[in-house]
Tab-separated table of C-alpha atoms in Angstrom:
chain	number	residue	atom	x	y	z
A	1	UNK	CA	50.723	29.237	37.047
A	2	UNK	CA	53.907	28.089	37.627
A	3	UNK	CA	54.389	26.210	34.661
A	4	UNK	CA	52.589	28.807	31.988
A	5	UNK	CA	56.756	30.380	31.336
A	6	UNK	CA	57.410	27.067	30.261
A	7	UNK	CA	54.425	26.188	27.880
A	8	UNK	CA	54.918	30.148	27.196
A	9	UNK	CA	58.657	29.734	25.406
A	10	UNK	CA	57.804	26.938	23.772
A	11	UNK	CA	54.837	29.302	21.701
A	12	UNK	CA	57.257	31.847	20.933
A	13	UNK	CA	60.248	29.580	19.675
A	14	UNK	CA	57.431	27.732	17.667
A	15	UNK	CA	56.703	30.808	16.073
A	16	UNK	CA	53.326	31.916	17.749
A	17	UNK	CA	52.449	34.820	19.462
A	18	UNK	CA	49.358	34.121	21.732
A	19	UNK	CA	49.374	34.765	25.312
A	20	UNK	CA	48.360	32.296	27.668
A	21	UNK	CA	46.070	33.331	30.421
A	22	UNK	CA	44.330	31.457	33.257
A	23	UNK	CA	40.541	32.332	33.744
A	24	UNK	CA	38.798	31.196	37.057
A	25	UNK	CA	35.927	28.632	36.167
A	26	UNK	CA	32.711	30.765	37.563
A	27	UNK	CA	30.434	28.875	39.302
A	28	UNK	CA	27.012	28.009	37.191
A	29	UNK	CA	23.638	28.071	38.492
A	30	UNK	CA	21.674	25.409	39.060
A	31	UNK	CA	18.801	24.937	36.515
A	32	UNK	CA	15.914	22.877	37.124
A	33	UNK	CA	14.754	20.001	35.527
A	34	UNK	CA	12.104	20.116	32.835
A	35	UNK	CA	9.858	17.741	33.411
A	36	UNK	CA	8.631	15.744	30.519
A	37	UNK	CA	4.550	16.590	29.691
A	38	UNK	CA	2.078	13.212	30.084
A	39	UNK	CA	0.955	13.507	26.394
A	40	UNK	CA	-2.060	11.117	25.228
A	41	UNK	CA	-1.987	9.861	21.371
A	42	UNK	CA	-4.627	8.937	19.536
A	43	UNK	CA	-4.163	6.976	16.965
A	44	UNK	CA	-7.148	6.512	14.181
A	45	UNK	CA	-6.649	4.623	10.663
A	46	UNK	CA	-5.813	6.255	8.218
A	47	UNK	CA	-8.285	5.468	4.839
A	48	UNK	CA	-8.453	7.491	1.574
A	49	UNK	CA	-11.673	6.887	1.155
A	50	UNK	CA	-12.656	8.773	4.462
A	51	UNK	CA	-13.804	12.393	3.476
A	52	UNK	CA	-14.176	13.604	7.207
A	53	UNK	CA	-11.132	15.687	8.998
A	54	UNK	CA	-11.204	13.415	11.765
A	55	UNK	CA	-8.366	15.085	13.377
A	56	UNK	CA	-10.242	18.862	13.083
A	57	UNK	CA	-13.117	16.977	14.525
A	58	UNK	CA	-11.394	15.546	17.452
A	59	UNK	CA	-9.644	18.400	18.520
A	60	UNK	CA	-13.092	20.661	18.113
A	61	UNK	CA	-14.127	17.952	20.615
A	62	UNK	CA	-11.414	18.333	22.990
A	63	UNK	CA	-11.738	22.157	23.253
A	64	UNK	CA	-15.974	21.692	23.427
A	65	UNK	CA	-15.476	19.418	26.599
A	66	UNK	CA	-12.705	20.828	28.185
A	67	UNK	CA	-13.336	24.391	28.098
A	68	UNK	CA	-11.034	26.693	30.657
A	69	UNK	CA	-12.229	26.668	33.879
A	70	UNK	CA	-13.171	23.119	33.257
A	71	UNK	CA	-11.812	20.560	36.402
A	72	UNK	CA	-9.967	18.271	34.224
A	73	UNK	CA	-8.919	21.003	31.811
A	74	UNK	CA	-5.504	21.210	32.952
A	75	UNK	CA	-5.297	17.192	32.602
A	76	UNK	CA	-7.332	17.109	29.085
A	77	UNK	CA	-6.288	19.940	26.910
A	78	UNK	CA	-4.598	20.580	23.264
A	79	UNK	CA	-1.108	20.321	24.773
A	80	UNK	CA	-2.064	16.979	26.460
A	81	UNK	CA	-3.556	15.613	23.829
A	82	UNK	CA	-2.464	14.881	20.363
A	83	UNK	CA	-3.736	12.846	16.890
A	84	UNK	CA	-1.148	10.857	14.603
A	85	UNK	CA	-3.200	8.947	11.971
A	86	UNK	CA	-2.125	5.223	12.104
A	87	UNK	CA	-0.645	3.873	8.588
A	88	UNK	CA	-0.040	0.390	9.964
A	89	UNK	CA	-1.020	-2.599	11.053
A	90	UNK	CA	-1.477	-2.470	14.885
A	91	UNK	CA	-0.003	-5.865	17.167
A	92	UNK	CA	-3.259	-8.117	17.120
A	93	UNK	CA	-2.989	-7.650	13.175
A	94	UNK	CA	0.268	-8.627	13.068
A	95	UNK	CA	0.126	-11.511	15.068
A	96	UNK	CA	-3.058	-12.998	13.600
A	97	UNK	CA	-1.160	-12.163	10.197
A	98	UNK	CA	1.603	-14.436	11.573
A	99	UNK	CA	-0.624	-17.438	13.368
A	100	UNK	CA	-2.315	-17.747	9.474
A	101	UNK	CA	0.504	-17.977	7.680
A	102	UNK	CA	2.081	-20.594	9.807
A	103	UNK	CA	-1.371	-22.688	10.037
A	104	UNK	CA	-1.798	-22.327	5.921
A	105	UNK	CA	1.981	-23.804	5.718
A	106	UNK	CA	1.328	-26.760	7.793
A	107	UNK	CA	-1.982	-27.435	5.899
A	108	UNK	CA	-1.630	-29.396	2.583
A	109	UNK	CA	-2.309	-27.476	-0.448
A	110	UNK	CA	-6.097	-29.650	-1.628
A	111	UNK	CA	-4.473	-31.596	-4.987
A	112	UNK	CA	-6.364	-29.604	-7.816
A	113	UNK	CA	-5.933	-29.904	-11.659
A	114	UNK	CA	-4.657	-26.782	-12.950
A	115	UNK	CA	-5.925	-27.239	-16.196
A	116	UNK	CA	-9.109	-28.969	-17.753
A	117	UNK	CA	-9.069	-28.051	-20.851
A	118	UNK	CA	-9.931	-31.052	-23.531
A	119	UNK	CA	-6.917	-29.747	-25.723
A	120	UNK	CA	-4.064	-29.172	-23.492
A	121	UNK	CA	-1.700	-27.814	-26.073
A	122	UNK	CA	-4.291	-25.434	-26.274
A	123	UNK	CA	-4.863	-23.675	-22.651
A	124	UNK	CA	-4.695	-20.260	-23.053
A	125	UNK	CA	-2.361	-20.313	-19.874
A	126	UNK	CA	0.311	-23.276	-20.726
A	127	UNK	CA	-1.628	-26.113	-18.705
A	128	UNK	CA	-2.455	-23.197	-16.072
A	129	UNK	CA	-5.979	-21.890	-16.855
A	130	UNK	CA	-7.561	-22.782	-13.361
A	131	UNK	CA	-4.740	-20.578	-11.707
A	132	UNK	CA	-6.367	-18.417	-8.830
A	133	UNK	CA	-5.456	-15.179	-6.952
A	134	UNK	CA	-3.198	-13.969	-10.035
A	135	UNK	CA	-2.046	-10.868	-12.216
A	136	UNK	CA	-1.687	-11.785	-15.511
A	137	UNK	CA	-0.758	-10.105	-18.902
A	138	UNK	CA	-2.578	-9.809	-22.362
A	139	UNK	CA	-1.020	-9.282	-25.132
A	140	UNK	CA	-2.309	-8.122	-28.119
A	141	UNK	CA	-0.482	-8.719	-31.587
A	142	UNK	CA	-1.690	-6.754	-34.796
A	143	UNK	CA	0.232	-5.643	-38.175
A	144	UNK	CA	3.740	-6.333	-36.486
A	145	UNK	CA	2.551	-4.206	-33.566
A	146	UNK	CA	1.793	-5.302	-29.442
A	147	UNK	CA	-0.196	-3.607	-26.786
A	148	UNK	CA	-0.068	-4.632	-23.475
A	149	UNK	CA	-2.604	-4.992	-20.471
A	150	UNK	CA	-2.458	-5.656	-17.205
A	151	UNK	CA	-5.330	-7.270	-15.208
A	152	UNK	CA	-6.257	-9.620	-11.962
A	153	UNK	CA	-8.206	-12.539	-10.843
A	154	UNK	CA	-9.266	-13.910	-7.225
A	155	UNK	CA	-10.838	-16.375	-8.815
A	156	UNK	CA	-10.209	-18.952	-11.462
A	157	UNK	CA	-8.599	-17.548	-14.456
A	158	UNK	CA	-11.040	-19.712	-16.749
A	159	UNK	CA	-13.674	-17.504	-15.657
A	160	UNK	CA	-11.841	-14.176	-15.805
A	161	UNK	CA	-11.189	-14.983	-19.814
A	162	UNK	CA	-14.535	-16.253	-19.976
A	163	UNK	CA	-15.396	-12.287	-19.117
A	164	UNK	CA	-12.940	-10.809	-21.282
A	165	UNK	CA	-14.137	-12.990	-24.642
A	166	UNK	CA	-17.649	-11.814	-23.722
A	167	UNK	CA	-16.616	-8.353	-23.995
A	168	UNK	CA	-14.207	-9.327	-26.926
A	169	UNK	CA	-18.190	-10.630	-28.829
A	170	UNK	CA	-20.715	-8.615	-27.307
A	171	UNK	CA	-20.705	-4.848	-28.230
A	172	UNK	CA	-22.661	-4.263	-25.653
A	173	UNK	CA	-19.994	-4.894	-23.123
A	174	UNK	CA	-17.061	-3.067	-25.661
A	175	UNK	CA	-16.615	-0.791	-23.124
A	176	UNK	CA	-15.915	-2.851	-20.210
A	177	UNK	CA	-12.129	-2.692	-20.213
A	178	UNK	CA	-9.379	-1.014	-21.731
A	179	UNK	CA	-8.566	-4.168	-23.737
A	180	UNK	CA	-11.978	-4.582	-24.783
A	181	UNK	CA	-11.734	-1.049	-25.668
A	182	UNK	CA	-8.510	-1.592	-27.986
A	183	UNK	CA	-10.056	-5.043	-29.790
A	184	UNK	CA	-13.015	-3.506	-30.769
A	185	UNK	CA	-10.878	-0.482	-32.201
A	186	UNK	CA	-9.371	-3.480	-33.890
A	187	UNK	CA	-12.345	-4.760	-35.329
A	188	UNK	CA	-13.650	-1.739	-36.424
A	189	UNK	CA	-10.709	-1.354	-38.685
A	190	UNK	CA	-11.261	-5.092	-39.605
A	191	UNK	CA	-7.290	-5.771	-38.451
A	192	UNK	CA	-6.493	-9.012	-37.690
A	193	UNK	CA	-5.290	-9.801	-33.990
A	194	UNK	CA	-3.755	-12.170	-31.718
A	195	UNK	CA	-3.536	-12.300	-28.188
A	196	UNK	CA	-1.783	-14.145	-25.594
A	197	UNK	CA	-2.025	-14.191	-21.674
A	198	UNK	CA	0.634	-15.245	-19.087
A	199	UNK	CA	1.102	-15.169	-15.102
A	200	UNK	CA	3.150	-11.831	-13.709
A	201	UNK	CA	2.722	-12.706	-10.415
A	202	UNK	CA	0.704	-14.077	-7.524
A	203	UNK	CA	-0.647	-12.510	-4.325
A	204	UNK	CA	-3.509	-13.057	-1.641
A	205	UNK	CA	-6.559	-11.163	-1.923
A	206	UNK	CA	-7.852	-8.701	0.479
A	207	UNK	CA	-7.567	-10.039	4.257
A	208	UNK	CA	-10.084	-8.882	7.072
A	209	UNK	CA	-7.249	-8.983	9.496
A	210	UNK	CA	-4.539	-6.818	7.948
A	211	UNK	CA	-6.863	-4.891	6.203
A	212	UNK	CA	-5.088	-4.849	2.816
A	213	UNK	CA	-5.131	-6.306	-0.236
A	214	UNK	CA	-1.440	-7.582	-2.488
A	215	UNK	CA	-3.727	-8.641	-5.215
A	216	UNK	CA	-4.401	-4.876	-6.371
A	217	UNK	CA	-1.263	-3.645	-4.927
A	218	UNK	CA	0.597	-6.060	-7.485
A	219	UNK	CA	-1.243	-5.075	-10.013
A	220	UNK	CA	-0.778	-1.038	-9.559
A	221	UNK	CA	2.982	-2.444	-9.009
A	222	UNK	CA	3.279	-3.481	-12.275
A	223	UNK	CA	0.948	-0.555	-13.988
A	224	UNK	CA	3.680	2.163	-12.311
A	225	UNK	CA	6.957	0.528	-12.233
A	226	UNK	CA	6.876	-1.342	-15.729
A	227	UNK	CA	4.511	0.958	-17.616
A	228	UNK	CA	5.809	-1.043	-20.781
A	229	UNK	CA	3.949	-4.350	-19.662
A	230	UNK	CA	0.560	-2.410	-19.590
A	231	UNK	CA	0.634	-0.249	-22.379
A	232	UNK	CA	-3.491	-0.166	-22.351
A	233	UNK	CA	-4.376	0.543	-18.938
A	234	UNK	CA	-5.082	4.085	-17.351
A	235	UNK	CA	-3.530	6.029	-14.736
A	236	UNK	CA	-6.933	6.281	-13.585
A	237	UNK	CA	-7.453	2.586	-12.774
A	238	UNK	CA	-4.639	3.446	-9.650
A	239	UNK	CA	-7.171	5.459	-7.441
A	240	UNK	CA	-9.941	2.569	-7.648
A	241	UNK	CA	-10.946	0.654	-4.309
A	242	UNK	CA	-10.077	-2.564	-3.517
A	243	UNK	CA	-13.353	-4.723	-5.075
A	244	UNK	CA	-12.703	-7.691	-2.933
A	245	UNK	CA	-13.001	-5.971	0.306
A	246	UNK	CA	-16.436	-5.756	-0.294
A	247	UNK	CA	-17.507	-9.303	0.337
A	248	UNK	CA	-16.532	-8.709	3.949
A	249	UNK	CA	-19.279	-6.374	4.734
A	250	UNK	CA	-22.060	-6.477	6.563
A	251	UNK	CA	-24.872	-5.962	4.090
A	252	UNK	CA	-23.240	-8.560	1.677
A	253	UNK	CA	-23.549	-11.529	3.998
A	254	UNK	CA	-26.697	-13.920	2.875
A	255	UNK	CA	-29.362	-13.262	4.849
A	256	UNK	CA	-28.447	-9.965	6.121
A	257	UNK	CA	-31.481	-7.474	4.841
């Protein structure tokens, strides 16, 4: 107190005119600690292609067995427990992701010919027809005028092409893909055409351990971000499953009736 003339003047000659006042710190109570609630997740996987609202469901479930009054109510109840749909890959995923792609480095990549065809200077590829696990692009030249699609192989891209110049001579399979689709438009119009193919990118098929496939993600990559390169395909082709998945299920395995 004895110093507040001092600090007082020196307000005053600095051209202020608060007053300075001493107030008595007043003592605060005590509050208690919250304590923190023991919350149980559950975690399910999250899949488009599930139409059930597992999260209603489980919930329903909660309130059905625990009812009030219930013993273990106070222990199992909506406050204690709670959903979050999982959107990635949990630990044993990522580590068996991790042990396979060491293994597959240290293993030497089986010495294969990537082309067989009798005229090399004509592979449709550039000496890379037998190229596997790919997404390629077709494109088609007519009148000084391209169209573009985008497509994908697991397999050997021989085979793929084989497929496509089926559809390209068959009617019957015209309507197979959307570059099937624009050739026979082609023909129909008796234009002439050319087409071409090359490699966009590669990527691994769909995994049983990580549950996902960069094959088809690639390939809706290149169909969203660079709309240009696949002038011909639909939005629609985006919201299609995965097709390789479906080699790993049960009722696909030989012998399995």
């Amino acid at each position: 107190m004895k110093s507040t003339q001092q600090y007082q003047e020196a307000l005053k000659e600095s051209g202020y005119n608060y007053e300075l006042e001493y107030k008595s710190k007043e003592e605060t109570k005590r509050k208690h600690r919250a304590r923190k609630r023991n919350i149980t997740w559950f975690n399910p996987p999250f899949d488009l292609r599930v139409k059930t609202n597992v999260g209603r469901q489980f919930l329903k479930i909660v309130t059905e067995s625990f009812p009030k009054g219930h013993t273990l109510q106070i222990i199992f109840n909506r406050n204690t427990l709670k959903i979050s749909y999982s959107c990635m890959p949990n630990m044993k995923s990522i580590v068996d992701a991790h042990n396979k792609k060491i293994l597959k480095a240290q293993m030497p990549a089986p010495e294969t010919d990537p082309c067989n065809c009798r005229a090399k200077q004509d592979c449709p590829l550039d000496g890379k027809c037998k190229a596997t696990s790919i997404v390629y692009q077709a494109t088609v030249k007519s009148d000084n005028y391209e169209e573009t699609y985008v497509g994908l192989t697991e397999g050997n891209f021989k085979l793929r092409l084989a497929n496509h110049q089926q559809s390209f001579n068959k009617e019957r399979y015209r309507n197979q893909t959307e570059l099937s689709k624009h050739i026979w438009t082609l023909k129909d119009r008796n234009k002439d055409f050319e087409i071409s193919w090359r490699i966009l990118s590669r990527a691994s098929s769909f995994s049983n351990v990580s549950k996902r496939c960069n094959l088809c993600t690639m390939e809706k990559f290149f169909i969203i971000c660079h709309p240009e390169m696949a002038s011909l395909n639909k939005r629609s082709e985006l919201v299609s499953t995965c097709r390789h998945a479906s080699k790993f299920q049960l009722m696909n395995f030989a012998g399995i009736t």
